[in-house]
PDB file of C-alpha atoms in Angstrom:
ATOM      1  CA  MET K   1      27.824 211.594  74.747  1.00  0.00           C
ATOM      2  CA  VAL K   2      28.208 209.288  77.780  1.00  0.00           C
ATOM      3  CA  LYS K   3      27.816 210.863  81.221  1.00  0.00           C
ATOM      4  CA  ILE K   4      28.848 209.625  84.656  1.00  0.00           C
ATOM      5  CA  GLY K   5      27.403 212.160  87.052  1.00  0.00           C
ATOM      6  CA  LYS K   6      28.703 215.454  85.688  1.00  0.00           C
ATOM      7  CA  ILE K   7      31.611 213.819  83.852  1.00  0.00           C
ATOM      8  CA  GLU K   8      31.112 214.033  80.099  1.00  0.00           C
ATOM      9  CA  LEU K   9      32.896 211.414  78.019  1.00  0.00           C
ATOM     10  CA  ALA K  10      33.172 210.738  74.292  1.00  0.00           C
ATOM     11  CA  ASP K  11      30.350 209.024  72.418  1.00  0.00           C
ATOM     12  CA  PHE K  12      31.901 205.578  72.801  1.00  0.00           C
ATOM     13  CA  PRO K  13      34.559 206.009  75.500  1.00  0.00           C
ATOM     14  CA  LEU K  14      37.552 203.725  75.894  1.00  0.00           C
ATOM     15  CA  LEU K  15      38.503 203.032  79.509  1.00  0.00           C
ATOM     16  CA  LEU K  16      41.817 201.804  80.891  1.00  0.00           C
ATOM     17  CA  ALA K  17      41.179 199.012  83.383  1.00  0.00           C
ATOM     18  CA  PRO K  18      42.560 199.309  86.900  1.00  0.00           C
ATOM     19  CA  MET K  19      45.295 196.648  87.018  1.00  0.00           C
ATOM     20  CA  GLU K  20      47.307 195.885  90.130  1.00  0.00           C
ATOM     21  CA  ASP K  21      51.047 196.594  89.659  1.00  0.00           C
ATOM     22  CA  VAL K  22      50.348 197.946  86.152  1.00  0.00           C
ATOM     23  CA  SER K  23      47.972 200.955  86.144  1.00  0.00           C
ATOM     24  CA  ASP K  24      50.349 203.328  87.912  1.00  0.00           C
ATOM     25  CA  PRO K  25      50.966 206.957  86.828  1.00  0.00           C
ATOM     26  CA  PRO K  26      53.830 206.118  84.395  1.00  0.00           C
ATOM     27  CA  PHE K  27      51.715 203.526  82.562  1.00  0.00           C
ATOM     28  CA  ARG K  28      48.648 205.770  82.626  1.00  0.00           C
ATOM     29  CA  ALA K  29      50.702 208.592  81.085  1.00  0.00           C
ATOM     30  CA  VAL K  30      51.621 206.603  77.965  1.00  0.00           C
ATOM     31  CA  CYS K  31      48.010 205.388  77.608  1.00  0.00           C
ATOM     32  CA  LYS K  32      46.699 208.945  77.920  1.00  0.00           C
ATOM     33  CA  GLU K  33      48.996 209.977  75.065  1.00  0.00           C
ATOM     34  CA  GLN K  34      47.213 207.416  72.887  1.00  0.00           C
ATOM     35  CA  GLY K  35      43.704 208.706  73.535  1.00  0.00           C
ATOM     36  CA  VAL K  36      42.201 206.737  76.431  1.00  0.00           C
ATOM     37  CA  ASP K  37      39.068 208.555  77.666  1.00  0.00           C
ATOM     38  CA  LEU K  38      38.839 207.460  81.313  1.00  0.00           C
ATOM     39  CA  MET K  39      41.470 205.873  83.541  1.00  0.00           C
ATOM     40  CA  TYR K  40      41.550 204.349  87.002  1.00  0.00           C
ATOM     41  CA  THR K  41      44.275 203.881  89.575  1.00  0.00           C
ATOM     42  CA  GLU K  42      45.425 200.470  90.699  1.00  0.00           C
ATOM     43  CA  PHE K  43      42.997 199.163  93.284  1.00  0.00           C
ATOM     44  CA  ILE K  44      43.682 200.407  96.798  1.00  0.00           C
ATOM     45  CA  SER K  45      42.970 198.526 100.001  1.00  0.00           C
ATOM     46  CA  SER K  46      40.509 200.340 102.260  1.00  0.00           C
ATOM     47  CA  GLU K  47      42.273 198.840 105.289  1.00  0.00           C
ATOM     48  CA  GLY K  48      45.644 199.988 103.933  1.00  0.00           C
ATOM     49  CA  LEU K  49      44.409 203.548 103.519  1.00  0.00           C
ATOM     50  CA  ILE K  50      43.106 203.653 107.079  1.00  0.00           C
ATOM     51  CA  ARG K  51      46.394 202.235 108.428  1.00  0.00           C
ATOM     52  CA  ASP K  52      48.194 204.904 106.396  1.00  0.00           C
ATOM     53  CA  ALA K  53      50.207 202.227 104.592  1.00  0.00           C
ATOM     54  CA  ILE K  54      52.791 203.906 102.354  1.00  0.00           C
ATOM     55  CA  LYS K  55      52.039 201.754  99.289  1.00  0.00           C
ATOM     56  CA  SER K  56      48.305 202.441  99.556  1.00  0.00           C
ATOM     57  CA  ARG K  57      48.840 206.193  99.988  1.00  0.00           C
ATOM     58  CA  MET K  58      51.211 206.317  97.017  1.00  0.00           C
ATOM     59  CA  LYS K  59      48.485 204.862  94.792  1.00  0.00           C
ATOM     60  CA  LEU K  60      46.372 207.962  95.492  1.00  0.00           C
ATOM     61  CA  ASP K  61      48.733 210.070  93.353  1.00  0.00           C
ATOM     62  CA  ILE K  62      46.820 211.527  90.429  1.00  0.00           C
ATOM     63  CA  PHE K  63      47.688 214.369  88.064  1.00  0.00           C
ATOM     64  CA  ASP K  64      45.587 216.956  86.254  1.00  0.00           C
ATOM     65  CA  TYR K  65      46.630 215.752  82.784  1.00  0.00           C
ATOM     66  CA  GLU K  66      45.101 212.350  83.606  1.00  0.00           C
ATOM     67  CA  ARG K  67      41.571 213.666  84.095  1.00  0.00           C
ATOM     68  CA  PRO K  68      38.977 212.344  84.101  1.00  0.00           C
ATOM     69  CA  ILE K  69      40.351 209.717  86.476  1.00  0.00           C
ATOM     70  CA  GLY K  70      38.832 207.438  89.091  1.00  0.00           C
ATOM     71  CA  ILE K  71      40.418 206.053  92.236  1.00  0.00           C
ATOM     72  CA  GLN K  72      39.482 202.423  92.828  1.00  0.00           C
ATOM     73  CA  ILE K  73      39.126 200.945  96.313  1.00  0.00           C
ATOM     74  CA  PHE K  74      38.353 197.479  97.646  1.00  0.00           C
ATOM     75  CA  GLY K  75      37.528 195.905 100.973  1.00  0.00           C
ATOM     76  CA  GLY K  76      35.042 193.764 102.825  1.00  0.00           C
ATOM     77  CA  ASP K  77      34.198 195.933 105.833  1.00  0.00           C
ATOM     78  CA  GLU K  78      31.540 198.658 105.694  1.00  0.00           C
ATOM     79  CA  GLU K  79      33.199 201.038 108.135  1.00  0.00           C
ATOM     80  CA  ALA K  80      36.602 200.675 106.463  1.00  0.00           C
ATOM     81  CA  MET K  81      35.099 201.292 103.022  1.00  0.00           C
ATOM     82  CA  GLU K  82      33.278 204.397 104.260  1.00  0.00           C
ATOM     83  CA  LEU K  83      36.418 205.801 105.887  1.00  0.00           C
ATOM     84  CA  ALA K  84      38.510 204.968 102.803  1.00  0.00           C
ATOM     85  CA  ALA K  85      35.999 206.772 100.579  1.00  0.00           C
ATOM     86  CA  ARG K  86      36.300 209.872 102.785  1.00  0.00           C
ATOM     87  CA  ILE K  87      40.107 209.733 102.508  1.00  0.00           C
ATOM     88  CA  VAL K  88      39.905 209.314  98.705  1.00  0.00           C
ATOM     89  CA  ASP K  89      37.467 212.209  98.540  1.00  0.00           C
ATOM     90  CA  THR K  90      40.136 214.602  99.861  1.00  0.00           C
ATOM     91  CA  THR K  91      42.435 213.843  96.899  1.00  0.00           C
ATOM     92  CA  GLN K  92      39.709 215.076  94.510  1.00  0.00           C
ATOM     93  CA  PRO K  93      39.528 212.433  91.794  1.00  0.00           C
ATOM     94  CA  ASP K  94      36.665 212.654  89.315  1.00  0.00           C
ATOM     95  CA  LEU K  95      35.008 209.516  90.662  1.00  0.00           C
ATOM     96  CA  ILE K  96      35.404 206.613  93.096  1.00  0.00           C
ATOM     97  CA  ASP K  97      35.241 203.082  91.741  1.00  0.00           C
ATOM     98  CA  ILE K  98      34.670 199.960  93.830  1.00  0.00           C
ATOM     99  CA  ASN K  99      36.384 196.714  92.882  1.00  0.00           C
ATOM    100  CA  TYR K 100      34.068 193.717  93.076  1.00  0.00           C
ATOM    101  CA  GLY K 101      35.917 191.817  90.374  1.00  0.00           C
ATOM    102  CA  CYS K 102      39.470 190.957  91.472  1.00  0.00           C
ATOM    103  CA  PRO K 103      39.673 187.139  91.532  1.00  0.00           C
ATOM    104  CA  VAL K 104      43.000 186.847  93.404  1.00  0.00           C
ATOM    105  CA  LYS K 105      42.799 184.520  96.419  1.00  0.00           C
ATOM    106  CA  LYS K 106      44.349 186.902  98.985  1.00  0.00           C
ATOM    107  CA  VAL K 107      41.660 189.498  98.138  1.00  0.00           C
ATOM    108  CA  VAL K 108      38.757 187.074  97.793  1.00  0.00           C
ATOM    109  CA  CYS K 109      39.421 185.331 101.113  1.00  0.00           C
ATOM    110  CA  LYS K 110      38.800 188.663 102.890  1.00  0.00           C
ATOM    111  CA  GLY K 111      35.353 188.926 101.339  1.00  0.00           C
ATOM    112  CA  ALA K 112      36.604 191.671  99.022  1.00  0.00           C
ATOM    113  CA  GLY K 113      36.969 191.926  95.235  1.00  0.00           C
ATOM    114  CA  ALA K 114      35.164 189.035  93.554  1.00  0.00           C
ATOM    115  CA  GLY K 115      34.733 187.405  96.972  1.00  0.00           C
ATOM    116  CA  ILE K 116      31.668 189.591  97.497  1.00  0.00           C
ATOM    117  CA  LEU K 117      29.921 187.875  94.576  1.00  0.00           C
ATOM    118  CA  LYS K 118      28.908 185.150  97.046  1.00  0.00           C
ATOM    119  CA  ASP K 119      27.086 187.682  99.209  1.00  0.00           C
ATOM    120  CA  ILE K 120      25.102 190.245  97.213  1.00  0.00           C
ATOM    121  CA  PRO K 121      23.350 191.776 100.280  1.00  0.00           C
ATOM    122  CA  GLN K 122      26.798 192.547 101.721  1.00  0.00           C
ATOM    123  CA  MET K 123      27.863 194.017  98.359  1.00  0.00           C
ATOM    124  CA  ILE K 124      24.899 196.379  98.569  1.00  0.00           C
ATOM    125  CA  LYS K 125      25.782 197.398 102.152  1.00  0.00           C
ATOM    126  CA  LEU K 126      29.424 198.091 101.214  1.00  0.00           C
ATOM    127  CA  THR K 127      28.337 200.127  98.205  1.00  0.00           C
ATOM    128  CA  GLU K 128      25.827 202.138 100.242  1.00  0.00           C
ATOM    129  CA  ALA K 129      28.606 202.960 102.724  1.00  0.00           C
ATOM    130  CA  VAL K 130      30.765 204.402  99.935  1.00  0.00           C
ATOM    131  CA  VAL K 131      27.904 206.315  98.278  1.00  0.00           C
ATOM    132  CA  ARG K 132      27.029 207.781 101.673  1.00  0.00           C
ATOM    133  CA  ALA K 133      30.606 208.930 102.280  1.00  0.00           C
ATOM    134  CA  THR K 134      31.192 211.002  99.141  1.00  0.00           C
ATOM    135  CA  ALA K 135      29.598 213.530  96.812  1.00  0.00           C
ATOM    136  CA  LEU K 136      31.665 212.115  93.934  1.00  0.00           C
ATOM    137  CA  PRO K 137      30.101 209.722  91.418  1.00  0.00           C
ATOM    138  CA  VAL K 138      30.508 206.114  92.578  1.00  0.00           C
ATOM    139  CA  THR K 139      31.003 203.403  89.962  1.00  0.00           C
ATOM    140  CA  VAL K 140      31.567 199.651  90.215  1.00  0.00           C
ATOM    141  CA  LYS K 141      33.658 197.068  88.366  1.00  0.00           C
ATOM    142  CA  THR K 142      32.529 193.484  88.758  1.00  0.00           C
ATOM    143  CA  ARG K 143      32.109 190.094  87.061  1.00  0.00           C
ATOM    144  CA  LEU K 144      29.179 188.022  85.809  1.00  0.00           C
ATOM    145  CA  GLY K 145      28.980 186.114  89.091  1.00  0.00           C
ATOM    146  CA  TRP K 146      30.923 183.707  91.280  1.00  0.00           C
ATOM    147  CA  ASP K 147      30.554 180.632  89.038  1.00  0.00           C
ATOM    148  CA  GLU K 148      28.458 179.205  86.218  1.00  0.00           C
ATOM    149  CA  ASP K 149      25.543 178.597  88.582  1.00  0.00           C
ATOM    150  CA  SER K 150      25.428 182.126  89.979  1.00  0.00           C
ATOM    151  CA  LYS K 151      25.610 184.511  87.030  1.00  0.00           C
ATOM    152  CA  ASN K 152      23.413 187.118  88.717  1.00  0.00           C
ATOM    153  CA  ILE K 153      24.789 190.232  87.084  1.00  0.00           C
ATOM    154  CA  GLU K 154      21.376 191.477  85.863  1.00  0.00           C
ATOM    155  CA  GLU K 155      19.972 191.540  89.402  1.00  0.00           C
ATOM    156  CA  VAL K 156      23.232 193.026  90.726  1.00  0.00           C
ATOM    157  CA  ALA K 157      23.178 195.814  88.126  1.00  0.00           C
ATOM    158  CA  GLU K 158      19.609 196.804  89.014  1.00  0.00           C
ATOM    159  CA  ARG K 159      20.314 196.813  92.739  1.00  0.00           C
ATOM    160  CA  LEU K 160      23.514 198.830  92.372  1.00  0.00           C
ATOM    161  CA  GLN K 161      21.758 201.384  90.178  1.00  0.00           C
ATOM    162  CA  ASP K 162      18.936 201.647  92.724  1.00  0.00           C
ATOM    163  CA  ILE K 163      21.355 202.657  95.520  1.00  0.00           C
ATOM    164  CA  GLY K 164      23.125 205.334  93.506  1.00  0.00           C
ATOM    165  CA  VAL K 165      25.914 203.693  91.485  1.00  0.00           C
ATOM    166  CA  GLN K 166      26.367 205.824  88.364  1.00  0.00           C
ATOM    167  CA  ALA K 167      28.143 203.446  85.967  1.00  0.00           C
ATOM    168  CA  LEU K 168      29.019 199.768  85.859  1.00  0.00           C
ATOM    169  CA  SER K 169      31.948 197.981  84.209  1.00  0.00           C
ATOM    170  CA  ILE K 170      31.412 194.255  83.725  1.00  0.00           C
ATOM    171  CA  HIS K 171      34.139 191.703  83.043  1.00  0.00           C
ATOM    172  CA  GLY K 172      32.643 188.864  81.035  1.00  0.00           C
ATOM    173  CA  ARG K 173      33.909 186.023  83.232  1.00  0.00           C
ATOM    174  CA  THR K 174      33.010 184.511  86.593  1.00  0.00           C
ATOM    175  CA  ARG K 175      35.401 184.511  89.524  1.00  0.00           C
ATOM    176  CA  VAL K 176      35.957 180.773  89.122  1.00  0.00           C
ATOM    177  CA  GLN K 177      37.128 181.353  85.528  1.00  0.00           C
ATOM    178  CA  MET K 178      39.776 183.840  86.690  1.00  0.00           C
ATOM    179  CA  TYR K 179      41.191 184.978  83.299  1.00  0.00           C
ATOM    180  CA  LYS K 180      40.784 181.629  81.537  1.00  0.00           C
ATOM    181  CA  GLY K 181      38.423 180.678  78.744  1.00  0.00           C
ATOM    182  CA  VAL K 182      36.552 183.194  76.617  1.00  0.00           C
ATOM    183  CA  ALA K 183      34.783 186.237  78.047  1.00  0.00           C
ATOM    184  CA  ASP K 184      30.998 185.886  77.667  1.00  0.00           C
ATOM    185  CA  TRP K 185      29.553 189.205  76.530  1.00  0.00           C
ATOM    186  CA  THR K 186      25.980 187.991  76.099  1.00  0.00           C
ATOM    187  CA  LEU K 187      25.085 188.784  79.708  1.00  0.00           C
ATOM    188  CA  ILE K 188      26.824 192.172  79.450  1.00  0.00           C
ATOM    189  CA  GLY K 189      24.553 192.877  76.486  1.00  0.00           C
ATOM    190  CA  LYS K 190      21.502 191.754  78.471  1.00  0.00           C
ATOM    191  CA  VAL K 191      22.348 194.174  81.271  1.00  0.00           C
ATOM    192  CA  LYS K 192      22.802 197.034  78.805  1.00  0.00           C
ATOM    193  CA  ASN K 193      19.521 196.249  77.051  1.00  0.00           C
ATOM    194  CA  ASN K 194      17.535 195.797  80.266  1.00  0.00           C
ATOM    195  CA  PRO K 195      14.885 198.573  80.122  1.00  0.00           C
ATOM    196  CA  ARG K 196      15.365 199.235  83.864  1.00  0.00           C
ATOM    197  CA  ILE K 197      19.046 200.097  83.418  1.00  0.00           C
ATOM    198  CA  LYS K 198      19.695 203.795  82.779  1.00  0.00           C
ATOM    199  CA  ILE K 199      23.366 204.080  83.851  1.00  0.00           C
ATOM    200  CA  PRO K 200      26.290 203.572  81.419  1.00  0.00           C
ATOM    201  CA  ILE K 201      27.390 199.953  81.013  1.00  0.00           C
ATOM    202  CA  PHE K 202      30.992 199.286  79.990  1.00  0.00           C
ATOM    203  CA  GLY K 203      32.108 195.876  78.728  1.00  0.00           C
ATOM    204  CA  ASN K 204      35.459 194.320  79.586  1.00  0.00           C
ATOM    205  CA  GLY K 205      37.254 191.144  78.569  1.00  0.00           C
ATOM    206  CA  ASP K 206      39.219 189.894  75.537  1.00  0.00           C
ATOM    207  CA  ILE K 207      39.127 193.131  73.513  1.00  0.00           C
ATOM    208  CA  ASP K 208      42.502 193.101  71.803  1.00  0.00           C
ATOM    209  CA  THR K 209      41.858 194.438  68.283  1.00  0.00           C
ATOM    210  CA  PRO K 210      40.026 197.431  66.767  1.00  0.00           C
ATOM    211  CA  GLU K 211      37.788 195.074  64.781  1.00  0.00           C
ATOM    212  CA  LYS K 212      36.656 193.221  67.899  1.00  0.00           C
ATOM    213  CA  ALA K 213      36.005 196.483  69.763  1.00  0.00           C
ATOM    214  CA  VAL K 214      33.692 197.790  67.042  1.00  0.00           C
ATOM    215  CA  GLU K 215      32.045 194.388  66.506  1.00  0.00           C
ATOM    216  CA  TYR K 216      31.218 194.090  70.230  1.00  0.00           C
ATOM    217  CA  LYS K 217      29.999 197.682  70.371  1.00  0.00           C
ATOM    218  CA  ASN K 218      27.550 196.961  67.576  1.00  0.00           C
ATOM    219  CA  ARG K 219      26.540 193.493  68.750  1.00  0.00           C
ATOM    220  CA  TYR K 220      26.005 194.192  72.443  1.00  0.00           C
ATOM    221  CA  GLY K 221      25.200 197.905  72.479  1.00  0.00           C
ATOM    222  CA  VAL K 222      27.499 198.751  75.386  1.00  0.00           C
ATOM    223  CA  ASP K 223      28.215 202.409  76.140  1.00  0.00           C
ATOM    224  CA  GLY K 224      31.972 201.920  76.029  1.00  0.00           C
ATOM    225  CA  ILE K 225      34.746 199.383  76.399  1.00  0.00           C
ATOM    226  CA  MET K 226      37.286 198.863  79.171  1.00  0.00           C
ATOM    227  CA  ILE K 227      40.663 197.505  78.086  1.00  0.00           C
ATOM    228  CA  GLY K 228      43.230 195.966  80.399  1.00  0.00           C
ATOM    229  CA  ARG K 229      45.803 193.373  79.400  1.00  0.00           C
ATOM    230  CA  ALA K 230      45.767 194.305  75.698  1.00  0.00           C
ATOM    231  CA  ALA K 231      47.157 197.758  76.583  1.00  0.00           C
ATOM    232  CA  ILE K 232      50.204 196.415  78.455  1.00  0.00           C
ATOM    233  CA  GLY K 233      53.186 197.229  76.265  1.00  0.00           C
ATOM    234  CA  TYR K 234      50.745 198.334  73.559  1.00  0.00           C
ATOM    235  CA  PRO K 235      49.023 201.609  74.546  1.00  0.00           C
ATOM    236  CA  TRP K 236      48.440 202.259  70.836  1.00  0.00           C
ATOM    237  CA  ILE K 237      45.369 200.048  70.987  1.00  0.00           C
ATOM    238  CA  PHE K 238      43.337 203.082  72.086  1.00  0.00           C
ATOM    239  CA  ARG K 239      44.216 205.218  69.072  1.00  0.00           C
ATOM    240  CA  GLU K 240      43.816 202.226  66.745  1.00  0.00           C
ATOM    241  CA  ILE K 241      40.277 201.509  67.975  1.00  0.00           C
ATOM    242  CA  LYS K 242      39.275 205.167  67.708  1.00  0.00           C
ATOM    243  CA  HIS K 243      40.638 205.452  64.171  1.00  0.00           C
ATOM    244  CA  TYR K 244      38.938 202.225  63.048  1.00  0.00           C
ATOM    245  CA  GLN K 245      35.634 203.257  64.584  1.00  0.00           C
ATOM    246  CA  LYS K 246      35.792 206.629  62.833  1.00  0.00           C
ATOM    247  CA  THR K 247      37.047 205.540  59.417  1.00  0.00           C
ATOM    248  CA  GLY K 248      36.625 201.771  59.122  1.00  0.00           C
ATOM    249  CA  GLU K 249      40.333 201.588  58.317  1.00  0.00           C
ATOM    250  CA  LEU K 250      43.143 200.012  60.323  1.00  0.00           C
ATOM    251  CA  LEU K 251      46.050 202.229  61.295  1.00  0.00           C
ATOM    252  CA  PRO K 252      49.511 200.858  60.575  1.00  0.00           C
ATOM    253  CA  PRO K 253      51.139 199.532  63.750  1.00  0.00           C
ATOM    254  CA  PRO K 254      53.548 201.799  65.640  1.00  0.00           C
ATOM    255  CA  THR K 255      57.014 202.016  64.145  1.00  0.00           C
ATOM    256  CA  VAL K 256      59.980 200.381  65.864  1.00  0.00           C
ATOM    257  CA  GLU K 257      61.204 203.856  66.762  1.00  0.00           C
ATOM    258  CA  GLU K 258      57.855 204.754  68.338  1.00  0.00           C
ATOM    259  CA  ARG K 259      57.752 201.528  70.340  1.00  0.00           C
ATOM    260  CA  ILE K 260      61.221 201.993  71.785  1.00  0.00           C
ATOM    261  CA  ASP K 261      60.736 205.743  72.421  1.00  0.00           C
ATOM    262  CA  THR K 262      57.469 205.053  74.288  1.00  0.00           C
ATOM    263  CA  CYS K 263      59.179 202.353  76.334  1.00  0.00           C
ATOM    264  CA  MET K 264      61.893 204.909  77.163  1.00  0.00           C
ATOM    265  CA  ARG K 265      59.297 207.493  78.246  1.00  0.00           C
ATOM    266  CA  HIS K 266      57.549 204.917  80.394  1.00  0.00           C
ATOM    267  CA  LEU K 267      60.871 204.017  82.037  1.00  0.00           C
ATOM    268  CA  THR K 268      61.782 207.667  82.640  1.00  0.00           C
ATOM    269  CA  LYS K 269      58.401 208.432  84.213  1.00  0.00           C
ATOM    270  CA  SER K 270      58.672 205.299  86.348  1.00  0.00           C
ATOM    271  CA  VAL K 271      61.992 206.493  87.772  1.00  0.00           C
ATOM    272  CA  GLU K 272      60.703 210.054  88.253  1.00  0.00           C
ATOM    273  CA  TRP K 273      57.694 208.816  90.240  1.00  0.00           C
ATOM    274  CA  LYS K 274      59.156 205.900  92.226  1.00  0.00           C
ATOM    275  CA  GLY K 275      62.838 206.751  92.453  1.00  0.00           C
ATOM    276  CA  GLU K 276      65.595 205.044  90.480  1.00  0.00           C
ATOM    277  CA  LYS K 277      65.806 201.707  92.316  1.00  0.00           C
ATOM    278  CA  LEU K 278      62.080 200.903  92.517  1.00  0.00           C
ATOM    279  CA  GLY K 279      61.268 202.571  89.185  1.00  0.00           C
ATOM    280  CA  ILE K 280      63.782 200.351  87.371  1.00  0.00           C
ATOM    281  CA  LEU K 281      62.709 197.221  89.226  1.00  0.00           C
ATOM    282  CA  GLU K 282      59.000 197.683  88.488  1.00  0.00           C
ATOM    283  CA  MET K 283      59.603 198.576  84.834  1.00  0.00           C
ATOM    284  CA  ARG K 284      61.142 195.150  84.175  1.00  0.00           C
ATOM    285  CA  ARG K 285      57.736 193.507  83.768  1.00  0.00           C
ATOM    286  CA  HIS K 286      56.970 195.745  80.765  1.00  0.00           C
ATOM    287  CA  TYR K 287      59.962 195.192  78.442  1.00  0.00           C
ATOM    288  CA  ALA K 288      58.823 191.878  76.946  1.00  0.00           C
ATOM    289  CA  SER K 289      55.457 193.421  75.965  1.00  0.00           C
ATOM    290  CA  TYR K 290      56.971 196.561  74.417  1.00  0.00           C
ATOM    291  CA  LEU K 291      59.520 194.564  72.419  1.00  0.00           C
ATOM    292  CA  LYS K 292      57.286 191.624  71.464  1.00  0.00           C
ATOM    293  CA  GLY K 293      57.789 190.522  67.873  1.00  0.00           C
ATOM    294  CA  LEU K 294      60.924 192.580  67.206  1.00  0.00           C
ATOM    295  CA  PRO K 295      63.746 190.547  65.644  1.00  0.00           C
ATOM    296  CA  ASN K 296      66.941 189.723  67.554  1.00  0.00           C
ATOM    297  CA  VAL K 297      65.871 191.313  70.853  1.00  0.00           C
ATOM    298  CA  LYS K 298      66.554 188.480  73.296  1.00  0.00           C
ATOM    299  CA  GLU K 299      70.033 189.758  74.179  1.00  0.00           C
ATOM    300  CA  PHE K 300      68.731 193.312  74.671  1.00  0.00           C
ATOM    301  CA  ARG K 301      65.819 192.127  76.796  1.00  0.00           C
ATOM    302  CA  MET K 302      68.260 190.351  79.118  1.00  0.00           C
ATOM    303  CA  LYS K 303      70.370 193.499  79.381  1.00  0.00           C
ATOM    304  CA  LEU K 304      67.293 195.597  80.193  1.00  0.00           C
ATOM    305  CA  VAL K 305      66.151 193.223  82.925  1.00  0.00           C
ATOM    306  CA  ASN K 306      69.627 193.243  84.497  1.00  0.00           C
ATOM    307  CA  GLY K 307      70.379 196.963  84.124  1.00  0.00           C
ATOM    308  CA  ASP K 308      70.422 198.923  87.369  1.00  0.00           C
ATOM    309  CA  SER K 309      70.766 202.591  86.424  1.00  0.00           C
ATOM    310  CA  LEU K 310      68.625 204.878  84.290  1.00  0.00           C
ATOM    311  CA  ASP K 311      71.570 206.008  82.151  1.00  0.00           C
ATOM    312  CA  GLU K 312      72.584 202.403  81.475  1.00  0.00           C
ATOM    313  CA  LEU K 313      69.042 201.435  80.477  1.00  0.00           C
ATOM    314  CA  LYS K 314      68.644 204.454  78.210  1.00  0.00           C
ATOM    315  CA  GLY K 315      71.915 203.477  76.527  1.00  0.00           C
ATOM    316  CA  ILE K 316      70.640 199.925  75.962  1.00  0.00           C
ATOM    317  CA  LEU K 317      67.372 201.210  74.453  1.00  0.00           C
ATOM    318  CA  ASP K 318      69.280 203.618  72.183  1.00  0.00           C
ATOM    319  CA  GLU K 319      71.512 200.758  71.038  1.00  0.00           C
ATOM    320  CA  LEU K 320      68.457 198.579  70.426  1.00  0.00           C
ATOM    321  CA  LYS K 321      66.796 201.308  68.382  1.00  0.00           C
ATOM    322  CA  GLU K 322      69.881 201.729  66.237  1.00  0.00           C
ATOM    323  CA  GLN K 323      70.093 197.958  65.649  1.00  0.00           C
ATOM    324  CA  GLN K 324      66.375 197.716  64.767  1.00  0.00           C
ATOM    325  CA  LEU K 325      66.474 200.649  62.361  1.00  0.00           C
ATOM    326  CA  GLN K 326      69.341 198.977  60.498  1.00  0.00           C
ATOM    327  CA  LEU K 327      67.200 195.847  60.119  1.00  0.00           C
ATOM    328  CA  VAL K 328      64.255 197.720  58.589  1.00  0.00           C
TER     329      VAL K 328
END
């Protein structure tokens, strides 16, 4: 069993990565249905929380069926991070996660996200401010380093553990790599196998099949795996990995009916949470992933992207399901 503070997780937990504009409650709901063990919110700006920005506050919404769940924050100012942690604390998540991995320029240029990888002493100060502000477990998600010449994740892991961080998720790329190239898990394995490291270490990057998940578990010895992009439009990856790990057998892929029904549930939850206009607008980015590989869907995908009412979109999905079932 893997423990983060008092949170008890499965033997080899699968985590849903915090992804901006993706890991919202509707998306988390369909991933939870498929067996994910620990989820995180989209990352939330510490400055936005303090300013009471509506978008930042909305990201604090969590639900009991999602537990255990962590709220992820980012920022480059100690006082703002401490205040944000106190605000997050009042919403009673199971843990607070700090984002030191986002490579996006608008985040990095503020000395936040992966921008902090250039200044490890400041990373430690920011982390201490958050740990000081809450009784909840504090965890961190980060990268191997800023670039090829500064892959200092082993030192970073030790220092974060020493100041009270209770788990670490490591993406196997540098900031300079962004999401390009192949994730390097060798350093993740070194961190996990460092005799000084006692906290759980979760690996992240390029896990997109059950076989790869189990292979990396065995090769690098990580405590669990965090999955991000591979779950977009395909939440079934969590149940597939769990089944393969348990039995050594691959589950058949989800049926056409299951894919379209899950897409419909995701859409419905999106509208329930955000309202019809915004819920429909923000769901548009998901259709191509849900329908990937299905025959003759181009026309339906265009209709879905242009539809502007929930009833209309449900009708299009029903029509698509009928067409696909006739093709089987």
